[in-house]
Amino acid sequence: MWGDRGRFNPQTQGVNRFSFFPGSLVGSFKLALQFVRIPRLFFSLLFFPLLIGLGIVYVQALVTGIALKGFQRNSSTVEHFFREQQEFNIGRFILYGEGGLRPSIRVCRWIEQQGDTATRIEVPPTSECQPDRLDVALQVLDPAAFDPTQYVQAFQGNVERLHLCRSCHPDIIIDLTGAAPRTRLTSVWAFILVNLLNYHPELGQQYVAVMKGYDDMMALLGKNYLELPGFNSVVPLSELVPVMLLIINIAAVVVIALWLALKAHRKVLDYFAYSGVLLPMVAAIGKQRFYGAIWALTLLRVGAFLLGAIPFLIISLADFVKMDSVRVALGDNLLTFAIWLLAIVAGLAFATLVGSVADLKHRFHLLSFAYRYVPLILCIIGAFVWAFTFLFEGATAHLVRSITAGTPILGIAPILVAPLFKPGTMVILIHMLLTTGLLILALRSNARWFAAHLEDL
Amino acid sequence: MSHAERLHADIENLVIQYDEGFRLRCADLHLKGHVFAILGHNGAGKSTFIKATLGLLQPLHGSLRFTYHDDGVSIPLLPERHMAFCPENGAVFADISVESYIQLWCRIKHGNAAYYKQDGSRYIEQLHIAPLMRKLGRELSKGQRRRVQTAIGFLLEPKLFLFDEPFDGLDVQRTSELADLMSTESARMAVILSSHRMDVVERLADTVIVLREGQIEAAGPTQEVAAQLCGHTLRISGLPKPEEQADGIRQRFPHYIVNRLGTEVTVTGEGSLPETLAPLLEPYAVQTELTPPSLTDAISYHLRQVRTTVTTD
């Protein structure tokens, strides 16, 4: 900093040194608010990313809910599901305006009559049999003799009329004149209607019976625990899927928050550098206040995202996730959970930073796009090495496993699944400390480069 | 103290390095002046020097400080408080109007978005910004962008205004107007500029820093630096065919700067020019006068030496 005496002081002039005393913070926030008054920055920096981030979280919560529902299926949930489907089905609601079962099927055997000319024409037998687009036609050679019982049973409750004819053509035509049946669907509505067969009550009854058999068989085993040699603790298999989904959700929120943070930095710097304003602005405002403003913008963006995403995630997952799974995901105590959370935040932040910095520094290199995948590749290699060690017993395998989990980037995957496989609080702590240290080192060692290439960003 | 010595630069064993290979080095140096010009060939380190002055680059070691002396008061200059900067390509956000951009700066620095209409209106007028107010940044030419940023720099009321190539791309009239404005405003603020327009620099600058491959080659008052770089200028008048004789001198002494203005020929270079040129001038009844070289000639001479050195290397 050009200190109060006007002399350059290398101890305080560091490019990325910020003094977060209140006065500086207030000034930075005020400046950030001035920037946000620029419409382009408001939309590109706050509004759209926030919208996208929240959209991703909402979709993710929806998918997680569906997946959890699927994994938690048993005979009683299946029975409940099919009962619900009889009372209300969204497909029937779309087709008929009400979701309940339709009245009994009317079977209409078409007849031939003499037309105005010499030809004979096929007509419905009564006025109630006038065809509708949502009816089903069975095209057969002899409508008078064909037995439609199986088809009546299949479409019962979803279709109002079943036509036996040679040539009538509603949107669903089942051609039985050839060697094998062939169905033609000529509208989207017909497609929806045919899919209603999946919720047939008889099918449901058979499904429930099968599930009951499976439930009885599983009840003989009770809860399953995986206790492979090398595991520090037993892994409750019955909680595996919900815990993994919970972990994925937490990690996804962290990744999106980091993405928003990194993008906020890059966006502001790019926007200022592209228009040539960066250097005059940084010079006139001061590095501390300018970068402070970028941090403030980042905080605003990430804070708004977390405020929108976390309550939604908790509310939407509360219905599906049992407390047992939450307890497993949170670990033995809140301190362990906090260390784990810090470790994955630091790990993912470091991986993102390494990819981003390498990408920026070598952006004119032919293979520059590959740099961003280096941390990902290292992370996958680490995961394989860690998983491979479980094939072996003994102290060496345990040591390799612990070293892999404790190493920054290489250990991201083992640390992510730490609530399940419990590598030990010390290993998570070492991973967190090493990664945080490397993160700080990476920031400091690249600060000079960034300062020198501000206008090139 | 005259305003010609209001700006003091103190450089102490300065080393700045940010890319592998490139360094800006300067041993201890103390300079006084009011309008400093940073000169040198492309890649000499002019922009690095300006960035270091603005506090954007951290010296590897050593220090660089500027103080402003006014009425016996010495003010250490801090970039964020006392300096403004106009980059070579100017600066305006591409998708907002010039007026909004100026308002943003006024709000940030003066807390009053309308400042440019009140105390700062003269800069808007003198730099002809009013017709640009409703235009978006992307609709401006390079010269217009620079004019806008120059006006903003003046609106910040700095003690030290730094310009990177302020005259590049400006026509004669705009160059003259900007130089006039700088000259007028230099009564209120010191100026550091880097430029290749030696004619304007010579008119404005009282102190010059010449850089060569990251090192300060010469620094000090303009005339002293010019003399240090290339010795003297010999003015020769009374030549019967000045154009032919000027060509003769150029061919015989290719490293000299030879100019002809009307019937007068000037030769600039190091060494004893009257003695060196005597064999060529003996046949004619000429009048000669040894004068200090102009900055334009001195820098031309210097750059020619740099090119020769680079070629030889």
PDB file of N, CA, C and O in Angstrom, chain A residues 425-452:
ATOM      1  N   THR A 425     -11.892 -38.494  11.765  1.00  0.00           N
ATOM      2  CA  THR A 425     -11.936 -37.025  11.831  1.00  0.00           C
ATOM      3  C   THR A 425     -10.570 -36.425  11.507  1.00  0.00           C
ATOM      4  O   THR A 425     -10.477 -35.386  10.855  1.00  0.00           O
ATOM      5  N   MET A 426      -9.498 -37.113  11.958  1.00  0.00           N
ATOM      6  CA  MET A 426      -8.148 -36.575  11.743  1.00  0.00           C
ATOM      7  C   MET A 426      -7.828 -36.490  10.248  1.00  0.00           C
ATOM      8  O   MET A 426      -7.249 -35.500   9.790  1.00  0.00           O
ATOM      9  N   VAL A 427      -8.216 -37.541   9.502  1.00  0.00           N
ATOM     10  CA  VAL A 427      -7.944 -37.530   8.051  1.00  0.00           C
ATOM     11  C   VAL A 427      -8.712 -36.381   7.383  1.00  0.00           C
ATOM     12  O   VAL A 427      -8.165 -35.645   6.549  1.00  0.00           O
ATOM     13  N   ILE A 428      -9.959 -36.206   7.765  1.00  0.00           N
ATOM     14  CA  ILE A 428     -10.767 -35.113   7.177  1.00  0.00           C
ATOM     15  C   ILE A 428     -10.141 -33.771   7.545  1.00  0.00           C
ATOM     16  O   ILE A 428     -10.041 -32.862   6.711  1.00  0.00           O
ATOM     17  N   LEU A 429      -9.704 -33.662   8.806  1.00  0.00           N
ATOM     18  CA  LEU A 429      -9.097 -32.413   9.275  1.00  0.00           C
ATOM     19  C   LEU A 429      -7.817 -32.116   8.488  1.00  0.00           C
ATOM     20  O   LEU A 429      -7.596 -30.975   8.050  1.00  0.00           O
ATOM     21  N   ILE A 430      -6.982 -33.154   8.297  1.00  0.00           N
ATOM     22  CA  ILE A 430      -5.733 -32.962   7.542  1.00  0.00           C
ATOM     23  C   ILE A 430      -6.054 -32.536   6.108  1.00  0.00           C
ATOM     24  O   ILE A 430      -5.453 -31.603   5.571  1.00  0.00           O
ATOM     25  N   HIS A 431      -7.027 -33.214   5.506  1.00  0.00           N
ATOM     26  CA  HIS A 431      -7.426 -32.853   4.133  1.00  0.00           C
ATOM     27  C   HIS A 431      -7.859 -31.394   4.094  1.00  0.00           C
ATOM     28  O   HIS A 431      -7.464 -30.631   3.200  1.00  0.00           O
ATOM     29  N   MET A 432      -8.669 -31.010   5.073  1.00  0.00           N
ATOM     30  CA  MET A 432      -9.192 -29.635   5.097  1.00  0.00           C
ATOM     31  C   MET A 432      -8.061 -28.621   5.266  1.00  0.00           C
ATOM     32  O   MET A 432      -7.984 -27.632   4.536  1.00  0.00           O
ATOM     33  N   LEU A 433      -7.144 -28.897   6.217  1.00  0.00           N
ATOM     34  CA  LEU A 433      -6.065 -27.943   6.484  1.00  0.00           C
ATOM     35  C   LEU A 433      -5.112 -27.826   5.294  1.00  0.00           C
ATOM     36  O   LEU A 433      -4.735 -26.720   4.886  1.00  0.00           O
ATOM     37  N   LEU A 434      -4.740 -28.986   4.732  1.00  0.00           N
ATOM     38  CA  LEU A 434      -3.817 -28.969   3.586  1.00  0.00           C
ATOM     39  C   LEU A 434      -4.441 -28.224   2.403  1.00  0.00           C
ATOM     40  O   LEU A 434      -3.793 -27.403   1.740  1.00  0.00           O
ATOM     41  N   THR A 435      -5.715 -28.527   2.152  1.00  0.00           N
ATOM     42  CA  THR A 435      -6.375 -27.896   1.006  1.00  0.00           C
ATOM     43  C   THR A 435      -6.512 -26.389   1.227  1.00  0.00           C
ATOM     44  O   THR A 435      -6.281 -25.597   0.310  1.00  0.00           O
ATOM     45  N   THR A 436      -6.883 -26.007   2.454  1.00  0.00           N
ATOM     46  CA  THR A 436      -7.011 -24.572   2.742  1.00  0.00           C
ATOM     47  C   THR A 436      -5.665 -23.884   2.562  1.00  0.00           C
ATOM     48  O   THR A 436      -5.585 -22.792   1.984  1.00  0.00           O
ATOM     49  N   GLY A 437      -4.603 -24.534   3.062  1.00  0.00           N
ATOM     50  CA  GLY A 437      -3.261 -23.963   2.901  1.00  0.00           C
ATOM     51  C   GLY A 437      -2.905 -23.789   1.438  1.00  0.00           C
ATOM     52  O   GLY A 437      -2.419 -22.734   1.019  1.00  0.00           O
ATOM     53  N   LEU A 438      -3.172 -24.825   0.651  1.00  0.00           N
ATOM     54  CA  LEU A 438      -2.861 -24.745  -0.786  1.00  0.00           C
ATOM     55  C   LEU A 438      -3.714 -23.684  -1.482  1.00  0.00           C
ATOM     56  O   LEU A 438      -3.251 -22.993  -2.393  1.00  0.00           O
ATOM     57  N   LEU A 439      -4.951 -23.574  -1.030  1.00  0.00           N
ATOM     58  CA  LEU A 439      -5.847 -22.567  -1.600  1.00  0.00           C
ATOM     59  C   LEU A 439      -5.269 -21.163  -1.383  1.00  0.00           C
ATOM     60  O   LEU A 439      -5.204 -20.344  -2.311  1.00  0.00           O
ATOM     61  N   ILE A 440      -4.819 -20.914  -0.152  1.00  0.00           N
ATOM     62  CA  ILE A 440      -4.242 -19.598   0.164  1.00  0.00           C
ATOM     63  C   ILE A 440      -2.969 -19.383  -0.642  1.00  0.00           C
ATOM     64  O   ILE A 440      -2.749 -18.315  -1.217  1.00  0.00           O
ATOM     65  N   LEU A 441      -2.144 -20.439  -0.711  1.00  0.00           N
ATOM     66  CA  LEU A 441      -0.894 -20.326  -1.488  1.00  0.00           C
ATOM     67  C   LEU A 441      -1.188 -20.027  -2.951  1.00  0.00           C
ATOM     68  O   LEU A 441      -0.538 -19.183  -3.575  1.00  0.00           O
ATOM     69  N   ALA A 442      -2.178 -20.733  -3.510  1.00  0.00           N
ATOM     70  CA  ALA A 442      -2.522 -20.531  -4.928  1.00  0.00           C
ATOM     71  C   ALA A 442      -3.004 -19.104  -5.154  1.00  0.00           C
ATOM     72  O   ALA A 442      -2.640 -18.467  -6.154  1.00  0.00           O
ATOM     73  N   LEU A 443      -3.795 -18.603  -4.233  1.00  0.00           N
ATOM     74  CA  LEU A 443      -4.296 -17.224  -4.369  1.00  0.00           C
ATOM     75  C   LEU A 443      -3.147 -16.232  -4.316  1.00  0.00           C
ATOM     76  O   LEU A 443      -3.045 -15.321  -5.137  1.00  0.00           O
ATOM     77  N   ARG A 444      -2.248 -16.435  -3.331  1.00  0.00           N
ATOM     78  CA  ARG A 444      -1.136 -15.501  -3.163  1.00  0.00           C
ATOM     79  C   ARG A 444      -0.163 -15.571  -4.334  1.00  0.00           C
ATOM     80  O   ARG A 444       0.274 -14.548  -4.845  1.00  0.00           O
ATOM     81  N   SER A 445       0.159 -16.795  -4.761  1.00  0.00           N
ATOM     82  CA  SER A 445       1.175 -16.909  -5.815  1.00  0.00           C
ATOM     83  C   SER A 445       0.644 -16.424  -7.152  1.00  0.00           C
ATOM     84  O   SER A 445       1.419 -16.062  -8.031  1.00  0.00           O
ATOM     85  N   ASN A 446      -0.665 -16.412  -7.317  1.00  0.00           N
ATOM     86  CA  ASN A 446      -1.209 -15.942  -8.584  1.00  0.00           C
ATOM     87  C   ASN A 446      -1.633 -14.478  -8.541  1.00  0.00           C
ATOM     88  O   ASN A 446      -1.997 -13.922  -9.563  1.00  0.00           O
ATOM     89  N   ALA A 447      -1.595 -13.905  -7.344  1.00  0.00           N
ATOM     90  CA  ALA A 447      -2.058 -12.519  -7.208  1.00  0.00           C
ATOM     91  C   ALA A 447      -1.224 -11.578  -8.073  1.00  0.00           C
ATOM     92  O   ALA A 447      -1.749 -10.696  -8.746  1.00  0.00           O
ATOM     93  N   ARG A 448       0.105 -11.775  -8.063  1.00  0.00           N
ATOM     94  CA  ARG A 448       0.985 -10.896  -8.841  1.00  0.00           C
ATOM     95  C   ARG A 448       0.680 -11.032 -10.333  1.00  0.00           C
ATOM     96  O   ARG A 448       0.615 -10.041 -11.052  1.00  0.00           O
ATOM     97  N   TRP A 449       0.461 -12.288 -10.762  1.00  0.00           N
ATOM     98  CA  TRP A 449       0.169 -12.499 -12.177  1.00  0.00           C
ATOM     99  C   TRP A 449      -1.134 -11.803 -12.557  1.00  0.00           C
ATOM    100  O   TRP A 449      -1.228 -11.132 -13.578  1.00  0.00           O
ATOM    101  N   PHE A 450      -2.145 -11.953 -11.706  1.00  0.00           N
ATOM    102  CA  PHE A 450      -3.431 -11.329 -11.990  1.00  0.00           C
ATOM    103  C   PHE A 450      -3.290  -9.810 -12.042  1.00  0.00           C
ATOM    104  O   PHE A 450      -3.861  -9.152 -12.902  1.00  0.00           O
ATOM    105  N   ALA A 451      -2.508  -9.274 -11.092  1.00  0.00           N
ATOM    106  CA  ALA A 451      -2.340  -7.812 -11.047  1.00  0.00           C
ATOM    107  C   ALA A 451      -1.673  -7.308 -12.311  1.00  0.00           C
ATOM    108  O   ALA A 451      -2.031  -6.270 -12.849  1.00  0.00           O
ATOM    109  N   ALA A 452      -0.716  -8.076 -12.800  1.00  0.00           N
ATOM    110  CA  ALA A 452       0.025  -7.647 -13.979  1.00  0.00           C
ATOM    111  C   ALA A 452      -0.779  -7.803 -15.249  1.00  0.00           C
ATOM    112  O   ALA A 452      -0.520  -7.144 -16.245  1.00  0.00           O
TER     113      ALA A 452
END
